């Protein structure tokens, strides 16, 4: 067996035996696995390999012991650098802080402006104080490191009634260490005390129902504002209360679903999803008419197109007939040259055959005659109806007919 080399700085024989045990454990396998049964080396090659493995293990142990302290110091230095680079904590405690916590140096944050606070109802008070807390959160302790700074800043936005309440408080007490939560509670109690707020909230919670024109998120926000006034309840109780207050068709679909919501937040997500689906289909129904109405509209449109074509054809026929009538009227109004000649000839023949019963001459009428009268019976210078000879003959003829 090869002897152990005595090197300065090497461990003693006891350390050598310990390293051999470690080497045997290394060869036995990883922790948690079945160890390999140890076997005594038999050949010179195995003895050399075993000795080299023991030497490597000894060198590793020496290196680890020499650098352990340096590794720990480096790790501690890195942690300290990371912690020093983190921003300072924000004072969000319920009580007043004795030591102010300032923000990290840099550009100061923009100071937001709050709305005026009139203190008319609890809802207005909650909204006002919520906006103030958002401003303090964004401030990061730069302008308002303590609760007293927060209270002094918020009082600037108070109107007549809440300002008078706070002045009365400062005049009647010497407690200058009021926390922010105590300040909010005091201002809410000035509107309505906590007991009456709880009773009023419980009554409204019992009768809370989602309206037809109210969204799921709006109804949930209303319930949350009421539940803030009462003691904390289990999530299952709040979930069942919310489910019973939703619109009937939404609550029914949630109750019939195979996958039931496990928490109140899951219930809110499922109700909002169903609400959005209903809105989507309502918008589609509003844009697309029903099938029957669509068919009727198609039939009506086809009938209207057919009627339109018929009307156009009838209009064309009417236009054609009217054009023909117009042409015929124009022809009748302005006759051709041949027709006027024939009519003029007829008129000329007719005028030639005419005999004036006044003057007994041809070619004109008696109403336009200027000639002296001539009797057609006796040719005398009197009119025919005044002829005495003709009148006597008519009398004689009448007497003869009477005698016969």
mmCIF file of C-alpha atoms in Angstrom:
data_model
loop_
_atom_site.group_PDB
_atom_site.id
_atom_site.type_symbol
_atom_site.label_atom_id
_atom_site.label_comp_id
_atom_site.label_asym_id
_atom_site.label_seq_id
_atom_site.Cartn_x
_atom_site.Cartn_y
_atom_site.Cartn_z
ATOM 1 C CA UNK A 1 0.000 0.000 0.000
ATOM 2 C CA UNK A 2 1.329 3.445 -0.976
ATOM 3 C CA UNK A 3 2.336 5.605 2.000
ATOM 4 C CA UNK A 4 0.817 8.972 2.733
ATOM 5 C CA UNK A 5 2.844 11.971 1.661
ATOM 6 C CA UNK A 6 3.699 14.449 4.424
ATOM 7 C CA UNK A 7 3.028 17.862 2.873
ATOM 8 C CA UNK A 8 3.177 21.078 4.920
ATOM 9 C CA UNK A 9 -0.341 22.285 5.686
ATOM 10 C CA UNK A 10 -1.789 18.840 5.182
ATOM 11 C CA UNK A 11 -4.135 17.433 7.820
ATOM 12 C CA UNK A 12 -2.922 14.835 10.319
ATOM 13 C CA UNK A 13 -3.517 11.115 10.217
ATOM 14 C CA UNK A 14 -6.859 11.519 11.989
ATOM 15 C CA UNK A 15 -7.964 13.934 9.301
ATOM 16 C CA UNK A 16 -6.716 11.515 6.710
ATOM 17 C CA UNK A 17 -8.818 8.728 8.127
ATOM 18 C CA UNK A 18 -11.827 11.038 8.242
ATOM 19 C CA UNK A 19 -11.308 12.043 4.601
ATOM 20 C CA UNK A 20 -11.066 8.378 3.708
ATOM 21 C CA UNK A 21 -14.420 7.813 5.332
ATOM 22 C CA UNK A 22 -15.812 10.743 3.351
ATOM 23 C CA UNK A 23 -14.370 9.286 0.185
ATOM 24 C CA UNK A 24 -15.975 5.966 0.948
ATOM 25 C CA UNK A 25 -19.288 7.773 1.491
ATOM 26 C CA UNK A 26 -18.808 9.531 -1.828
ATOM 27 C CA UNK A 27 -18.292 6.256 -3.573
ATOM 28 C CA UNK A 28 -21.299 4.800 -1.810
ATOM 29 C CA UNK A 29 -23.625 7.021 -3.833
ATOM 30 C CA UNK A 30 -25.816 10.085 -3.449
ATOM 31 C CA UNK A 31 -27.759 10.558 -0.222
ATOM 32 C CA UNK A 32 -31.191 9.026 -0.459
ATOM 33 C CA UNK A 33 -30.061 6.242 -2.820
ATOM 34 C CA UNK A 34 -29.040 2.704 -2.046
ATOM 35 C CA UNK A 35 -25.368 2.764 -0.900
ATOM 36 C CA UNK A 36 -22.842 0.768 -2.860
ATOM 37 C CA UNK A 37 -21.327 -1.965 -0.705
ATOM 38 C CA UNK A 38 -17.684 -1.176 0.145
ATOM 39 C CA UNK A 39 -14.976 -3.515 -1.138
ATOM 40 C CA UNK A 40 -11.339 -3.674 -0.208
ATOM 41 C CA UNK A 41 -9.007 -2.800 -3.112
ATOM 42 C CA UNK A 42 -7.131 -5.825 -4.379
ATOM 43 C CA UNK A 43 -4.923 -4.594 -7.207
ATOM 44 C CA UNK A 44 -2.253 -1.946 -7.280
ATOM 45 C CA UNK A 45 -4.324 0.187 -9.708
ATOM 46 C CA UNK A 46 -7.254 0.267 -7.349
ATOM 47 C CA UNK A 47 -4.953 1.240 -4.503
ATOM 48 C CA UNK A 48 -3.527 4.122 -6.546
ATOM 49 C CA UNK A 49 -6.998 5.383 -7.512
ATOM 50 C CA UNK A 50 -8.178 5.242 -3.925
ATOM 51 C CA UNK A 51 -5.149 7.194 -2.753
ATOM 52 C CA UNK A 52 -5.686 9.889 -5.417
ATOM 53 C CA UNK A 53 -9.359 10.243 -4.491
ATOM 54 C CA UNK A 54 -8.413 10.671 -0.863
ATOM 55 C CA UNK A 55 -5.889 13.356 -1.793
ATOM 56 C CA UNK A 56 -8.492 15.273 -3.855
ATOM 57 C CA UNK A 57 -10.978 15.153 -0.965
ATOM 58 C CA UNK A 58 -8.320 16.439 1.440
ATOM 59 C CA UNK A 59 -7.459 19.365 -0.863
ATOM 60 C CA UNK A 60 -11.169 20.285 -1.215
ATOM 61 C CA UNK A 61 -11.643 20.297 2.564
ATOM 62 C CA UNK A 62 -8.623 22.558 3.014
ATOM 63 C CA UNK A 63 -9.893 24.983 0.340
ATOM 64 C CA UNK A 64 -13.357 25.071 1.874
ATOM 65 C CA UNK A 65 -12.022 25.801 5.356
ATOM 66 C CA UNK A 66 -9.724 28.536 4.046
ATOM 67 C CA UNK A 67 -12.411 30.333 1.975
ATOM 68 C CA UNK A 68 -15.487 29.793 4.163
ATOM 69 C CA UNK A 69 -15.084 33.090 5.959
ATOM 70 C CA UNK A 70 -14.494 34.996 2.727
ATOM 71 C CA UNK A 71 -17.663 33.534 1.144
ATOM 72 C CA UNK A 72 -19.766 34.485 4.148
ATOM 73 C CA UNK A 73 -18.379 38.022 4.151
ATOM 74 C CA UNK A 74 -19.104 38.448 0.420
ATOM 75 C CA UNK A 75 -22.669 37.169 0.840
ATOM 76 C CA UNK A 76 -23.303 39.515 3.785
ATOM 77 C CA UNK A 77 -21.934 42.464 1.808
ATOM 78 C CA UNK A 78 -24.268 41.728 -1.132
ATOM 79 C CA UNK A 79 -27.296 41.532 1.166
ATOM 80 C CA UNK A 80 -26.367 44.831 2.787
ATOM 81 C CA UNK A 81 -26.055 46.520 -0.614
ATOM 82 C CA UNK A 82 -29.476 45.222 -1.721
ATOM 83 C CA UNK A 83 -31.118 46.389 1.499
ATOM 84 C CA UNK A 84 -29.554 49.840 1.289
ATOM 85 C CA UNK A 85 -30.860 50.257 -2.278
ATOM 86 C CA UNK A 86 -34.464 49.517 -1.272
ATOM 87 C CA UNK A 87 -36.764 52.614 -0.792
ATOM 88 C CA UNK A 88 -37.800 53.522 2.695
ATOM 89 C CA UNK A 89 -40.933 51.944 4.104
ATOM 90 C CA UNK A 90 -44.204 53.869 4.000
ATOM 91 C CA UNK A 91 -45.839 54.678 7.277
ATOM 92 C CA UNK A 92 -49.194 52.910 7.005
ATOM 93 C CA UNK A 93 -49.631 51.973 10.650
ATOM 94 C CA UNK A 94 -52.840 52.679 12.508
ATOM 95 C CA UNK A 95 -51.136 54.577 15.298
ATOM 96 C CA UNK A 96 -49.163 57.808 15.118
ATOM 97 C CA UNK A 97 -45.454 57.331 14.467
ATOM 98 C CA UNK A 98 -43.021 58.963 16.829
ATOM 99 C CA UNK A 99 -40.124 58.979 14.349
ATOM 100 C CA UNK A 100 -40.994 60.337 10.868
ATOM 101 C CA UNK A 101 -40.149 58.076 7.925
ATOM 102 C CA UNK A 102 -38.863 60.157 5.044
ATOM 103 C CA UNK A 103 -38.826 59.093 1.452
ATOM 104 C CA UNK A 104 -35.669 58.445 -0.445
ATOM 105 C CA UNK A 105 -33.983 61.577 -1.772
ATOM 106 C CA UNK A 106 -34.924 62.608 -5.281
ATOM 107 C CA UNK A 107 -37.549 64.574 -7.145
ATOM 108 C CA UNK A 108 -40.507 65.427 -4.861
ATOM 109 C CA UNK A 109 -43.800 63.792 -5.863
ATOM 110 C CA UNK A 110 -46.606 65.857 -7.338
ATOM 111 C CA UNK A 111 -49.109 66.869 -4.692
ATOM 112 C CA UNK A 112 -52.669 66.084 -5.734
ATOM 113 C CA UNK A 113 -55.656 68.268 -4.928
ATOM 114 C CA UNK A 114 -58.647 66.839 -3.085
ATOM 115 C CA UNK A 115 -62.288 67.834 -3.619
ATOM 116 C CA UNK A 116 -64.114 69.924 -1.055
ATOM 117 C CA UNK A 117 -65.660 67.961 1.802
ATOM 118 C CA UNK A 118 -69.114 69.059 2.998
ATOM 119 C CA UNK A 119 -69.881 66.134 5.313
ATOM 120 C CA UNK A 120 -73.422 65.578 4.041
ATOM 121 C CA UNK A 121 -73.543 61.761 4.247
ATOM 122 C CA UNK A 122 -71.446 58.684 4.943
ATOM 123 C CA UNK A 123 -70.928 57.947 1.258
ATOM 124 C CA UNK A 124 -69.332 61.325 0.656
ATOM 125 C CA UNK A 125 -67.082 60.861 3.702
ATOM 126 C CA UNK A 126 -65.875 57.433 2.505
ATOM 127 C CA UNK A 127 -65.106 58.714 -0.979
ATOM 128 C CA UNK A 128 -63.230 61.738 0.362
ATOM 129 C CA UNK A 129 -61.073 59.781 2.802
ATOM 130 C CA UNK A 130 -60.374 57.102 0.172
ATOM 131 C CA UNK A 131 -59.030 59.732 -2.245
ATOM 132 C CA UNK A 132 -56.944 61.201 0.578
ATOM 133 C CA UNK A 133 -55.407 57.780 1.303
ATOM 134 C CA UNK A 134 -54.542 57.367 -2.375
ATOM 135 C CA UNK A 135 -52.746 60.704 -2.252
ATOM 136 C CA UNK A 136 -50.814 59.663 0.874
ATOM 137 C CA UNK A 137 -49.862 56.382 -0.779
ATOM 138 C CA UNK A 138 -48.434 58.162 -3.814
ATOM 139 C CA UNK A 139 -46.690 60.686 -1.540
ATOM 140 C CA UNK A 140 -44.412 57.949 -0.143
ATOM 141 C CA UNK A 141 -43.926 59.861 3.102
ATOM 142 C CA UNK A 142 -42.393 62.937 1.442
ATOM 143 C CA UNK A 143 -44.917 65.616 2.466
ATOM 144 C CA UNK A 144 -46.918 63.631 5.029
ATOM 145 C CA UNK A 145 -44.570 61.433 7.091
ATOM 146 C CA UNK A 146 -46.853 61.428 10.163
ATOM 147 C CA UNK A 147 -50.572 61.097 10.777
ATOM 148 C CA UNK A 148 -50.675 64.612 12.204
ATOM 149 C CA UNK A 149 -49.380 65.981 8.888
ATOM 150 C CA UNK A 150 -52.077 64.044 7.043
ATOM 151 C CA UNK A 151 -54.833 65.376 9.303
ATOM 152 C CA UNK A 152 -53.616 68.970 9.027
ATOM 153 C CA UNK A 153 -53.577 68.755 5.241
ATOM 154 C CA UNK A 154 -57.029 67.174 4.928
ATOM 155 C CA UNK A 155 -58.672 69.799 7.180
ATOM 156 C CA UNK A 156 -57.884 72.441 4.556
ATOM 157 C CA UNK A 157 -60.600 70.949 2.323
ATOM 158 C CA UNK A 158 -63.331 70.952 5.001
ATOM 159 C CA UNK A 159 -66.392 73.139 4.441
ATOM 160 C CA UNK A 160 -68.563 74.783 7.099
ATOM 161 C CA UNK A 161 -70.125 71.821 8.927
ATOM 162 C CA UNK A 162 -67.124 69.424 9.156
ATOM 163 C CA UNK A 163 -64.794 72.360 9.877
ATOM 164 C CA UNK A 164 -66.985 73.425 12.798
ATOM 165 C CA UNK A 165 -66.990 69.841 14.115
ATOM 166 C CA UNK A 166 -63.209 69.680 14.060
ATOM 167 C CA UNK A 167 -62.793 73.099 15.681
ATOM 168 C CA UNK A 168 -65.091 71.976 18.459
ATOM 169 C CA UNK A 169 -62.985 68.859 18.958
ATOM 170 C CA UNK A 170 -59.707 70.787 19.145
ATOM 171 C CA UNK A 171 -61.225 73.237 21.623
ATOM 172 C CA UNK A 172 -62.502 70.470 23.912
ATOM 173 C CA UNK A 173 -59.461 68.153 24.035
ATOM 174 C CA UNK A 174 -55.723 68.313 24.387
ATOM 175 C CA UNK A 175 -55.047 65.003 22.628
ATOM 176 C CA UNK A 176 -52.747 65.857 19.751
ATOM 177 C CA UNK A 177 -51.712 62.272 18.967
ATOM 178 C CA UNK A 178 -54.876 61.184 17.137
ATOM 179 C CA UNK A 179 -54.168 58.603 14.483
ATOM 180 C CA UNK A 180 -55.493 58.750 10.955
ATOM 181 C CA UNK A 181 -57.951 55.900 11.535
ATOM 182 C CA UNK A 182 -59.269 57.562 14.691
ATOM 183 C CA UNK A 183 -59.678 60.810 12.779
ATOM 184 C CA UNK A 184 -61.749 59.104 10.060
ATOM 185 C CA UNK A 185 -63.920 57.370 12.650
ATOM 186 C CA UNK A 186 -64.521 60.636 14.519
ATOM 187 C CA UNK A 187 -65.604 62.512 11.380
ATOM 188 C CA UNK A 188 -67.940 59.679 10.335
ATOM 189 C CA UNK A 189 -69.459 59.577 13.831
ATOM 190 C CA UNK A 190 -70.172 63.300 13.492
ATOM 191 C CA UNK A 191 -72.506 62.448 10.596
ATOM 192 C CA UNK A 192 -74.028 59.264 12.032
ATOM 193 C CA UNK A 193 -72.855 57.237 15.004
ATOM 194 C CA UNK A 194 -71.468 53.759 14.480
ATOM 195 C CA UNK A 195 -74.432 51.889 15.988
ATOM 196 C CA UNK A 196 -76.961 53.580 13.727
ATOM 197 C CA UNK A 197 -74.643 53.134 10.767
ATOM 198 C CA UNK A 198 -74.519 49.399 11.387
ATOM 199 C CA UNK A 199 -78.303 49.076 11.777
ATOM 200 C CA UNK A 200 -78.896 51.126 8.637
ATOM 201 C CA UNK A 201 -76.321 49.074 6.723
ATOM 202 C CA UNK A 202 -77.887 45.774 7.837
ATOM 203 C CA UNK A 203 -81.343 46.890 6.696
ATOM 204 C CA UNK A 204 -79.997 47.931 3.315
ATOM 205 C CA UNK A 205 -78.019 44.696 2.953
ATOM 206 C CA UNK A 206 -81.158 42.627 3.562
ATOM 207 C CA UNK A 207 -83.075 44.547 0.878
ATOM 208 C CA UNK A 208 -80.159 44.910 -1.546
ATOM 209 C CA UNK A 209 -81.097 43.746 -5.056
ATOM 210 C CA UNK A 210 -79.454 44.442 -8.374
ATOM 211 C CA UNK A 211 -81.560 46.724 -10.551
ATOM 212 C CA UNK A 212 -82.227 46.054 -14.221
ATOM 213 C CA UNK A 213 -80.176 49.090 -15.287
ATOM 214 C CA UNK A 214 -77.360 48.402 -12.780
ATOM 215 C CA UNK A 215 -74.167 46.577 -13.677
ATOM 216 C CA UNK A 216 -72.670 43.773 -11.617
ATOM 217 C CA UNK A 217 -69.655 45.860 -10.621
ATOM 218 C CA UNK A 218 -71.874 48.726 -9.475
ATOM 219 C CA UNK A 219 -73.979 46.381 -7.345
ATOM 220 C CA UNK A 220 -70.862 44.782 -5.831
ATOM 221 C CA UNK A 221 -69.461 48.220 -4.960
ATOM 222 C CA UNK A 222 -72.757 49.106 -3.258
ATOM 223 C CA UNK A 223 -72.656 45.908 -1.187
ATOM 224 C CA UNK A 224 -69.005 46.478 -0.273
ATOM 225 C CA UNK A 225 -69.757 49.966 1.043
ATOM 226 C CA UNK A 226 -72.555 48.564 3.215
ATOM 227 C CA UNK A 227 -70.504 45.629 4.503
ATOM 228 C CA UNK A 228 -67.757 47.988 5.658
ATOM 229 C CA UNK A 229 -70.058 49.197 8.440
ATOM 230 C CA UNK A 230 -70.717 45.755 9.919
ATOM 231 C CA UNK A 231 -68.382 43.225 11.461
ATOM 232 C CA UNK A 232 -66.267 41.030 9.229
ATOM 233 C CA UNK A 233 -68.058 37.932 7.953
ATOM 234 C CA UNK A 234 -66.982 34.710 6.324
ATOM 235 C CA UNK A 235 -66.387 34.746 2.591
ATOM 236 C CA UNK A 236 -69.035 32.058 2.060
ATOM 237 C CA UNK A 237 -71.694 34.225 3.741
ATOM 238 C CA UNK A 238 -70.797 37.220 1.604
ATOM 239 C CA UNK A 239 -70.796 35.038 -1.507
ATOM 240 C CA UNK A 240 -74.304 33.691 -0.876
ATOM 241 C CA UNK A 241 -75.589 37.184 -0.099
ATOM 242 C CA UNK A 242 -74.196 38.493 -3.365
ATOM 243 C CA UNK A 243 -75.641 35.570 -5.340
ATOM 244 C CA UNK A 244 -79.117 36.141 -3.871
ATOM 245 C CA UNK A 245 -78.968 39.839 -4.798
ATOM 246 C CA UNK A 246 -77.999 39.417 -8.454
ATOM 247 C CA UNK A 247 -80.518 39.611 -11.285
ATOM 248 C CA UNK A 248 -82.641 36.420 -11.478
ATOM 249 C CA UNK A 249 -81.438 35.279 -14.905
ATOM 250 C CA UNK A 250 -77.762 35.710 -13.934
ATOM 251 C CA UNK A 251 -78.188 34.018 -10.541
ATOM 252 C CA UNK A 252 -80.101 31.123 -12.157
ATOM 253 C CA UNK A 253 -77.391 30.478 -14.745
ATOM 254 C CA UNK A 254 -74.681 30.557 -12.082
ATOM 255 C CA UNK A 255 -76.634 28.132 -9.875
ATOM 256 C CA UNK A 256 -77.163 25.736 -12.808
ATOM 257 C CA UNK A 257 -73.529 25.787 -13.954
ATOM 258 C CA UNK A 258 -71.447 22.674 -13.378
ATOM 259 C CA UNK A 259 -68.427 24.570 -12.077
ATOM 260 C CA UNK A 260 -69.590 26.519 -9.047
ATOM 261 C CA UNK A 261 -67.561 29.549 -7.872
ATOM 262 C CA UNK A 262 -65.405 28.696 -4.890
ATOM 263 C CA UNK A 263 -65.037 32.240 -3.535
ATOM 264 C CA UNK A 264 -66.772 35.583 -3.691
ATOM 265 C CA UNK A 265 -64.232 36.888 -6.191
ATOM 266 C CA UNK A 266 -64.876 33.896 -8.455
ATOM 267 C CA UNK A 267 -68.602 34.625 -8.235
ATOM 268 C CA UNK A 268 -68.018 38.255 -9.257
ATOM 269 C CA UNK A 269 -65.905 37.171 -12.250
ATOM 270 C CA UNK A 270 -68.520 34.662 -13.423
ATOM 271 C CA UNK A 271 -71.383 37.154 -13.050
ATOM 272 C CA UNK A 272 -69.454 39.814 -14.993
ATOM 273 C CA UNK A 273 -68.705 37.292 -17.747
ATOM 274 C CA UNK A 274 -72.376 36.348 -18.107
ATOM 275 C CA UNK A 275 -73.336 40.015 -18.134
ATOM 276 C CA UNK A 276 -70.861 40.746 -20.937
ATOM 277 C CA UNK A 277 -72.165 37.776 -22.951
ATOM 278 C CA UNK A 278 -75.730 39.090 -22.643
ATOM 279 C CA UNK A 279 -74.626 42.545 -23.771
ATOM 280 C CA UNK A 280 -72.826 41.087 -26.777
ATOM 281 C CA UNK A 281 -75.860 39.098 -27.949
ATOM 282 C CA UNK A 282 -78.205 42.032 -27.343
ATOM 283 C CA UNK A 283 -76.061 44.231 -29.570
ATOM 284 C CA UNK A 284 -76.052 41.537 -32.282
ATOM 285 C CA UNK A 285 -79.836 41.169 -32.075
ATOM 286 C CA UNK A 286 -80.226 44.920 -32.339
ATOM 287 C CA UNK A 287 -78.090 45.030 -35.490
ATOM 288 C CA UNK A 288 -79.512 41.859 -37.137
ATOM 289 C CA UNK A 289 -83.341 41.486 -37.408
ATOM 290 C CA UNK A 290 -84.955 38.086 -36.662
ATOM 291 C CA UNK A 291 -85.208 35.412 -39.344
ATOM 292 C CA UNK A 292 -88.938 35.903 -40.013
ATOM 293 C CA UNK A 293 -88.565 39.637 -40.181
ATOM 294 C CA UNK A 294 -85.537 39.209 -42.447
ATOM 295 C CA UNK A 295 -87.561 36.990 -44.811
ATOM 296 C CA UNK A 296 -90.448 39.440 -44.772
ATOM 297 C CA UNK A 297 -88.037 42.243 -45.476
ATOM 298 C CA UNK A 298 -86.599 40.208 -48.355
ATOM 299 C CA UNK A 299 -90.072 39.532 -49.751
ATOM 300 C CA UNK A 300 -91.036 43.148 -49.291
ATOM 301 C CA UNK A 301 -87.849 44.279 -50.977
ATOM 302 C CA UNK A 302 -88.442 41.856 -53.885
ATOM 303 C CA UNK A 303 -92.060 42.993 -54.176
ATOM 304 C CA UNK A 304 -91.000 46.574 -53.981
ATOM 305 C CA UNK A 305 -88.376 45.987 -56.689
ATOM 306 C CA UNK A 306 -91.000 44.224 -58.838
ATOM 307 C CA UNK A 307 -93.486 47.031 -58.231
ATOM 308 C CA UNK A 308 -90.766 49.522 -58.964
ATOM 309 C CA UNK A 309 -90.008 47.830 -62.278
ATOM 310 C CA UNK A 310 -93.724 47.663 -63.093
ATOM 311 C CA UNK A 311 -94.124 51.313 -62.232
ATOM 312 C CA UNK A 312 -91.136 52.183 -64.365
ATOM 313 C CA UNK A 313 -92.530 50.209 -67.317
ATOM 314 C CA UNK A 314 -95.990 51.762 -66.858
ATOM 315 C CA UNK A 315 -94.356 55.160 -66.610
ATOM 316 C CA UNK A 316 -92.511 54.459 -69.839
ATOM 317 C CA UNK A 317 -95.767 53.376 -71.505
ATOM 318 C CA UNK A 318 -97.550 56.428 -70.162
ATOM 319 C CA UNK A 319 -94.726 58.605 -71.347
ATOM 320 C CA UNK A 320 -94.915 56.936 -74.760
ATOM 321 C CA UNK A 321 -98.708 57.331 -74.948
ATOM 322 C CA UNK A 322 -98.518 60.882 -73.672
ATOM 323 C CA UNK A 323 -95.862 61.637 -76.242
ATOM 324 C CA UNK A 324 -98.105 60.129 -78.930
ATOM 325 C CA UNK A 325 -101.100 62.154 -77.706
ATOM 326 C CA UNK A 326 -98.996 65.256 -77.606
ATOM 327 C CA UNK A 327 -97.839 64.653 -81.125
ATOM 328 C CA UNK A 328 -101.416 64.038 -82.269
ATOM 329 C CA UNK A 329 -102.576 67.165 -80.473
ATOM 330 C CA UNK A 330 -99.783 69.099 -82.050
ATOM 331 C CA UNK A 331 -100.793 67.672 -85.414
ATOM 332 C CA UNK A 332 -104.433 68.615 -84.779
ATOM 333 C CA UNK A 333 -103.459 72.076 -83.641
ATOM 334 C CA UNK A 334 -101.086 72.564 -86.516
ATOM 335 C CA UNK A 335 -102.607 70.528 -89.401
ATOM 336 C CA UNK A 336 -100.721 69.690 -92.508
ATOM 337 C CA UNK A 337 -100.860 71.835 -95.632
ATOM 338 C CA UNK A 338 -103.049 69.365 -97.578
ATOM 339 C CA UNK A 339 -105.948 69.284 -95.066
ATOM 340 C CA UNK A 340 -106.373 73.051 -94.791
ATOM 341 C CA UNK A 341 -106.620 73.283 -98.577
ATOM 342 C CA UNK A 342 -109.466 70.718 -98.728
ATOM 343 C CA UNK A 343 -111.358 72.333 -95.860
ATOM 344 C CA UNK A 344 -110.901 75.738 -97.393
ATOM 345 C CA UNK A 345 -112.237 74.380 -100.662
ATOM 346 C CA UNK A 346 -115.279 72.917 -98.895
ATOM 347 C CA UNK A 347 -115.896 76.181 -97.111
ATOM 348 C CA UNK A 348 -115.588 78.004 -100.366
ATOM 349 C CA UNK A 349 -118.115 75.662 -102.038
ATOM 350 C CA UNK A 350 -120.446 76.002 -99.061
ATOM 351 C CA UNK A 351 -120.242 79.765 -99.090
ATOM 352 C CA UNK A 352 -120.938 79.812 -102.802
ATOM 353 C CA UNK A 353 -124.103 77.709 -102.399
ATOM 354 C CA UNK A 354 -125.450 79.849 -99.561
ATOM 355 C CA UNK A 355 -128.358 82.212 -100.372
ATOM 356 C CA UNK A 356 -129.012 85.227 -98.204
ATOM 357 C CA UNK A 357 -132.706 85.269 -97.270
ATOM 358 C CA UNK A 358 -132.514 89.054 -96.930
ATOM 359 C CA UNK A 359 -131.258 90.059 -100.369
ATOM 360 C CA UNK A 360 -131.671 86.686 -102.076
ATOM 361 C CA UNK A 361 -128.034 86.675 -103.226
ATOM 362 C CA UNK A 362 -125.386 83.941 -102.818
ATOM 363 C CA UNK A 363 -122.119 83.971 -100.948
ATOM 364 C CA UNK A 364 -123.020 85.405 -97.539
ATOM 365 C CA UNK A 365 -125.302 85.195 -94.503
ATOM 366 C CA UNK A 366 -128.227 87.510 -93.672
ATOM 367 C CA UNK A 367 -126.736 88.642 -90.343
ATOM 368 C CA UNK A 368 -123.862 90.245 -92.195
ATOM 369 C CA UNK A 369 -125.852 91.438 -95.222
ATOM 370 C CA UNK A 370 -125.946 95.185 -95.948
ATOM 371 C CA UNK A 371 -127.988 94.965 -99.150
ATOM 372 C CA UNK A 372 -131.647 96.148 -99.253
ATOM 373 C CA UNK A 373 -134.208 93.409 -98.577
ATOM 374 C CA UNK A 374 -135.758 91.525 -101.510
ATOM 375 C CA UNK A 375 -138.787 89.234 -101.114
ATOM 376 C CA UNK A 376 -138.189 85.735 -102.295
ATOM 377 C CA UNK A 377 -141.839 85.355 -103.218
ATOM 378 C CA UNK A 378 -142.746 88.448 -105.093
ATOM 379 C CA UNK A 379 -139.281 89.960 -105.572
ATOM 380 C CA UNK A 380 -140.506 93.191 -103.998
ATOM 381 C CA UNK A 381 -138.437 95.549 -101.844
ATOM 382 C CA UNK A 382 -139.596 94.055 -98.586
ATOM 383 C CA UNK A 383 -138.601 91.079 -96.528
ATOM 384 C CA UNK A 384 -139.968 87.650 -97.331
ATOM 385 C CA UNK A 385 -141.830 87.213 -94.031
ATOM 386 C CA UNK A 386 -143.633 90.538 -94.621
ATOM 387 C CA UNK A 387 -144.813 89.664 -98.142
ATOM 388 C CA UNK A 388 -148.621 90.283 -98.337
ATOM 389 C CA UNK A 389 -149.076 88.113 -101.395
ATOM 390 C CA UNK A 390 -147.420 85.062 -99.828
ATOM 391 C CA UNK A 391 -149.315 85.484 -96.585
ATOM 392 C CA UNK A 392 -152.685 85.663 -98.451
ATOM 393 C CA UNK A 393 -151.894 82.508 -100.396
ATOM 394 C CA UNK A 394 -151.068 80.643 -97.161
ATOM 395 C CA UNK A 395 -154.421 81.741 -95.705
ATOM 396 C CA UNK A 396 -156.314 80.507 -98.741
ATOM 397 C CA UNK A 397 -154.536 77.171 -98.634
ATOM 398 C CA UNK A 398 -155.446 76.825 -94.961
ATOM 399 C CA UNK A 399 -159.139 77.533 -95.654
ATOM 400 C CA UNK A 400 -159.225 74.960 -98.414
ATOM 401 C CA UNK A 401 -157.755 72.314 -96.166
ATOM 402 C CA UNK A 402 -160.322 73.159 -93.471
ATOM 403 C CA UNK A 403 -163.274 72.867 -95.881
ATOM 404 C CA UNK A 404 -162.060 69.536 -97.144
#
